[in-house]
Amino acid sequence: MRDAIIIGAGISGLVAAYRLKSLGVDALLIETSDRAGGVIRSETIDGYLIERGPNSSQGTQELMALADELGIRAEIVEGDPKAPAYVYHDGELHAVPMSAGAFLKSRLLSARGKLRLIREFFVPARKEESEESVFSFAERRIGREGAERMISAFVSGIYAGDAKKLSVQAAFPKMVNLETSYGGLFRGMFAKAKEARKNKAPAGPRSRRSCSFRQGMSFLTDTLAERIGEDLILGCSDIDLRYEIVSPKGSSDINLKSQISNLKDSSDIDLKSQISNFKSQIPNFKLSFNKSGIREEITCKSVIISTPAFAASRLVAPVSEELSHLLDEIEYPPLAIVYLAYDESMIEHSLRGFGFLAAPREGLNVLGCVWNTSLFEGRAPEGKALMTIFIGGARNPAAARLADDELVTLAHGEIQQAMKIRGEPGSISVTRYERAIPQYNLGHAARVKRIDELIGQNAGLYLAGNYLRGPSTGDCVKEADRVAREVARSM
Ligand SMILES: Cc1cc2nc3c(=O)[nH]c(=O)nc-3n(C[C@H](O)[C@H](O)[C@H](O)COP(=O)(O)OP(=O)(O)OC[C@H]3O[C@@H](n4cnc5c(N)ncnc54)[C@H](O)[C@@H]3O)c2cc1C
């Protein structure tokens, strides 16, 4: 018997388990694979520190506070906040302008495109409340050029997604809020800057732009795993989750899926509501899994599922068919990541910046390239430049499935052209995800609302993960911490 069980030890599950334990809740974290961290995975190969998942995280207040609490703040490395990101357009890399002067000089947008972007100030707010695609929102507010060359490129960088399919309400709620609350993006940004000046910065850890750890992103997840200690069990297979309904006479294991489906066509509303009352009044879960050839069984009051949505879908199927279906609908396109190394002297570009993103209509297969050696220190041997190149995603899933040597040739060929590289690279590794980043496509905001309602009807059941309230590492830390506190309060 445990108070809470967390299933899935990526950053979401690790933060949730760590927080529960820190609040005195008897929590157990179980994971299928033989390591903790999920997609966060740093590895050193021949002196190159590569990231198989996120290369960095936004240094959010929550992440900084967690690093302070874990005593690992000194291990944080920060990217230069003034270093620009680049966009590949018309055969060249263009720094994304970060000042009015740079904007006027930039050749990323034509003169007409710049005028259209400035005119955003006068574009009226949209009246309808239905979900809108990121592309349509951007085109409506800043014009077609800005939508294609800036917003679509950034969508590739964050979601490996398609701006025409992603829901702006679900993927970028803050942007929508600028329009609905202030009348537009510029109006909102100016008003917020004014508010911030008036209220001054709040006390506590400040938010930073981009950060990682000296040893790579895994340092954070490894530290969390270490603190959770023996309450983290790796290598669990065939995980099965059931609601166990405790009746006054004792406990009986009821598979609610079959119970409720039997009632589907029934007009017996009373019986349905009795079951739902039962579930909300006496929550208890029975979890079973295989570990080292032995079938383990644990009963608990609360379960946090922190796996990807498609795995959560299977786990909740015995509890709610509708919830299972909603989770299964979330698209995760494939992604390939290629790591290439060059002598710095081979590269004409200054490489001062984060790297570059490719706008969709530029004819590249590469979605973007991170300049690891420019981003943080200690990522490669002296005199070498390490590049992390992303291929595939929602707009080009077939490219992610090419053979390793084809991926390396493609990546080198395309970044060579963009960055003016003379010479051949050393290939370090390739990472593949058949299902990488969840897409907050049109309909996602409504889907999450319904998921929340169903979770609300199943007392003791919680979800945490990158498919609900933000895909970034910082979002996952914030959300997992919030869910863990809610569980602790319910005990
Ligand atoms: C390639 C890539 C690059 C990214 N780059 C960035 C970036 O630069 N910046 C940024 O902020 N964010 C980035 N992200 C997003 C961010 O890192 C992730 O959203 C976040 O790490 C996800 O954490 P999670 O714990 O929710 O899920 P995951 O990391 O997917 O963890 C889920 C865990 O559940 C386990 N699991 C699965 N099924 C089961 C099961 N049935 N039972 C038990 N356990 C199970 C898995 O093994 C895994 O350990 C990137 C993501 C990817 C994939």
PDB file of C-alpha atoms and ligand atoms in Angstrom, residues 7-13 30-33 35 37-40 52-58 239 306-308 311 315 335 337 390 433 436-437 465-466 471-474 476, ligand 1:
ATOM      1  CA  ILE A   7       4.093   6.107 -13.696  1.00  0.00           C
ATOM      2  CA  GLY A   8       6.858   7.318 -16.050  1.00  0.00           C
ATOM      3  CA  ALA A   9      10.177   8.812 -14.963  1.00  0.00           C
ATOM      4  CA  GLY A  10      10.775  11.602 -17.465  1.00  0.00           C
ATOM      5  CA  ILE A  11      11.207  15.117 -16.074  1.00  0.00           C
ATOM      6  CA  SER A  12       7.439  15.274 -15.352  1.00  0.00           C
ATOM      7  CA  GLY A  13       7.360  12.076 -13.271  1.00  0.00           C
ATOM      8  CA  ILE A  30       7.866   3.365 -11.654  1.00  0.00           C
ATOM      9  CA  GLU A  31       9.415   3.412 -15.126  1.00  0.00           C
ATOM     10  CA  THR A  32       9.525   0.929 -17.996  1.00  0.00           C
ATOM     11  CA  SER A  33      13.008   1.650 -19.307  1.00  0.00           C
ATOM     12  CA  ARG A  35      17.045   4.701 -16.979  1.00  0.00           C
ATOM     13  CA  GLY A  37      15.022  11.057 -17.624  1.00  0.00           C
ATOM     14  CA  GLY A  38      12.727  10.143 -20.530  1.00  0.00           C
ATOM     15  CA  VAL A  39      13.667  12.162 -23.605  1.00  0.00           C
ATOM     16  CA  ILE A  40      16.251  14.112 -21.594  1.00  0.00           C
ATOM     17  CA  ARG A  52      19.505  13.184 -27.540  1.00  0.00           C
ATOM     18  CA  GLY A  53      16.507  15.238 -26.362  1.00  0.00           C
ATOM     19  CA  PRO A  54      16.364  18.904 -25.340  1.00  0.00           C
ATOM     20  CA  ASN A  55      19.583  20.880 -25.797  1.00  0.00           C
ATOM     21  CA  SER A  56      18.552  23.499 -23.284  1.00  0.00           C
ATOM     22  CA  SER A  57      15.638  24.756 -21.263  1.00  0.00           C
ATOM     23  CA  GLN A  58      14.249  28.165 -20.743  1.00  0.00           C
ATOM     24  CA  ILE A 239       2.018  -2.196 -16.118  1.00  0.00           C
ATOM     25  CA  SER A 306       3.419  10.941 -16.490  1.00  0.00           C
ATOM     26  CA  THR A 307       4.091   8.884 -19.610  1.00  0.00           C
ATOM     27  CA  PRO A 308       3.586  10.207 -23.171  1.00  0.00           C
ATOM     28  CA  ALA A 311       1.164   5.235 -23.306  1.00  0.00           C
ATOM     29  CA  LEU A 315      -3.023   2.717 -18.971  1.00  0.00           C
ATOM     30  CA  LEU A 335      12.026  13.067 -35.694  1.00  0.00           C
ATOM     31  CA  ILE A 337      18.602  14.138 -34.930  1.00  0.00           C
ATOM     32  CA  PHE A 390      16.789  18.140 -36.650  1.00  0.00           C
ATOM     33  CA  TYR A 433      12.205   9.108 -32.329  1.00  0.00           C
ATOM     34  CA  ALA A 436       8.827  12.716 -30.602  1.00  0.00           C
ATOM     35  CA  ILE A 437       6.943  15.868 -29.581  1.00  0.00           C
ATOM     36  CA  GLY A 465       3.272  15.497 -19.132  1.00  0.00           C
ATOM     37  CA  ASN A 466       4.280  17.572 -22.102  1.00  0.00           C
ATOM     38  CA  PRO A 471       5.673  20.995 -24.320  1.00  0.00           C
ATOM     39  CA  SER A 472       8.897  22.553 -23.002  1.00  0.00           C
ATOM     40  CA  THR A 473      11.018  21.258 -20.155  1.00  0.00           C
ATOM     41  CA  GLY A 474      10.152  24.382 -18.134  1.00  0.00           C
ATOM     42  CA  CYS A 476       6.778  20.148 -17.577  1.00  0.00           C
TER      43      CYS A 476
HETATM   44  C1  LIG B   1      13.994  15.730 -29.469  1.00  0.00           C
HETATM   45  C2  LIG B   1      13.415  16.672 -28.470  1.00  0.00           C
HETATM   46  C3  LIG B   1      13.969  17.926 -28.314  1.00  0.00           C
HETATM   47  C4  LIG B   1      13.444  18.809 -27.374  1.00  0.00           C
HETATM   48  N1  LIG B   1      14.032  20.038 -27.216  1.00  0.00           N
HETATM   49  C5  LIG B   1      13.602  20.867 -26.234  1.00  0.00           C
HETATM   50  C6  LIG B   1      14.298  22.077 -25.934  1.00  0.00           C
HETATM   51  O1  LIG B   1      15.293  22.422 -26.581  1.00  0.00           O
HETATM   52  N2  LIG B   1      13.823  22.853 -24.925  1.00  0.00           N
HETATM   53  C7  LIG B   1      12.736  22.483 -24.170  1.00  0.00           C
HETATM   54  O2  LIG B   1      12.361  23.204 -23.247  1.00  0.00           O
HETATM   55  N3  LIG B   1      12.065  21.337 -24.431  1.00  0.00           N
HETATM   56  C8  LIG B   1      12.477  20.523 -25.430  1.00  0.00           C
HETATM   57  N4  LIG B   1      11.825  19.333 -25.667  1.00  0.00           N
HETATM   58  C9  LIG B   1      10.609  19.038 -24.905  1.00  0.00           C
HETATM   59  C10 LIG B   1      10.862  18.533 -23.477  1.00  0.00           C
HETATM   60  O3  LIG B   1      12.144  18.140 -23.280  1.00  0.00           O
HETATM   61  C11 LIG B   1       9.965  17.394 -23.202  1.00  0.00           C
HETATM   62  O4  LIG B   1       8.640  17.794 -23.446  1.00  0.00           O
HETATM   63  C12 LIG B   1      10.042  16.887 -21.758  1.00  0.00           C
HETATM   64  O5  LIG B   1      11.355  16.511 -21.441  1.00  0.00           O
HETATM   65  C13 LIG B   1       9.068  15.718 -21.635  1.00  0.00           C
HETATM   66  O6  LIG B   1       9.118  15.183 -20.371  1.00  0.00           O
HETATM   67  P1  LIG B   1       8.025  14.158 -19.840  1.00  0.00           P
HETATM   68  O7  LIG B   1       8.486  13.667 -18.531  1.00  0.00           O
HETATM   69  O8  LIG B   1       6.686  14.796 -19.880  1.00  0.00           O
HETATM   70  O9  LIG B   1       7.976  12.972 -20.919  1.00  0.00           O
HETATM   71  P2  LIG B   1       9.098  11.925 -21.344  1.00  0.00           P
HETATM   72  O10 LIG B   1      10.439  12.519 -21.278  1.00  0.00           O
HETATM   73  O11 LIG B   1       8.635  11.354 -22.631  1.00  0.00           O
HETATM   74  O12 LIG B   1       9.021  10.824 -20.199  1.00  0.00           O
HETATM   75  C14 LIG B   1       8.022   9.836 -20.140  1.00  0.00           C
HETATM   76  C15 LIG B   1       8.567   8.607 -19.426  1.00  0.00           C
HETATM   77  O13 LIG B   1       7.544   7.624 -19.355  1.00  0.00           O
HETATM   78  C16 LIG B   1       8.114   6.360 -19.629  1.00  0.00           C
HETATM   79  N5  LIG B   1       7.049   5.439 -20.061  1.00  0.00           N
HETATM   80  C17 LIG B   1       6.459   5.339 -21.265  1.00  0.00           C
HETATM   81  N6  LIG B   1       5.492   4.419 -21.236  1.00  0.00           N
HETATM   82  C18 LIG B   1       5.451   3.925 -19.981  1.00  0.00           C
HETATM   83  C19 LIG B   1       4.650   2.970 -19.323  1.00  0.00           C
HETATM   84  N7  LIG B   1       3.662   2.315 -19.936  1.00  0.00           N
HETATM   85  N8  LIG B   1       4.891   2.722 -18.022  1.00  0.00           N
HETATM   86  C20 LIG B   1       5.867   3.382 -17.354  1.00  0.00           C
HETATM   87  N9  LIG B   1       6.663   4.321 -17.925  1.00  0.00           N
HETATM   88  C21 LIG B   1       6.450   4.588 -19.227  1.00  0.00           C
HETATM   89  C22 LIG B   1       9.149   6.635 -20.679  1.00  0.00           C
HETATM   90  O14 LIG B   1      10.108   5.588 -20.747  1.00  0.00           O
HETATM   91  C23 LIG B   1       9.733   7.941 -20.160  1.00  0.00           C
HETATM   92  O15 LIG B   1      10.792   7.726 -19.265  1.00  0.00           O
HETATM   93  C24 LIG B   1      12.324  18.426 -26.597  1.00  0.00           C
HETATM   94  C25 LIG B   1      11.752  17.156 -26.760  1.00  0.00           C
HETATM   95  C26 LIG B   1      12.288  16.285 -27.682  1.00  0.00           C
HETATM   96  C27 LIG B   1      11.676  14.920 -27.846  1.00  0.00           C
END
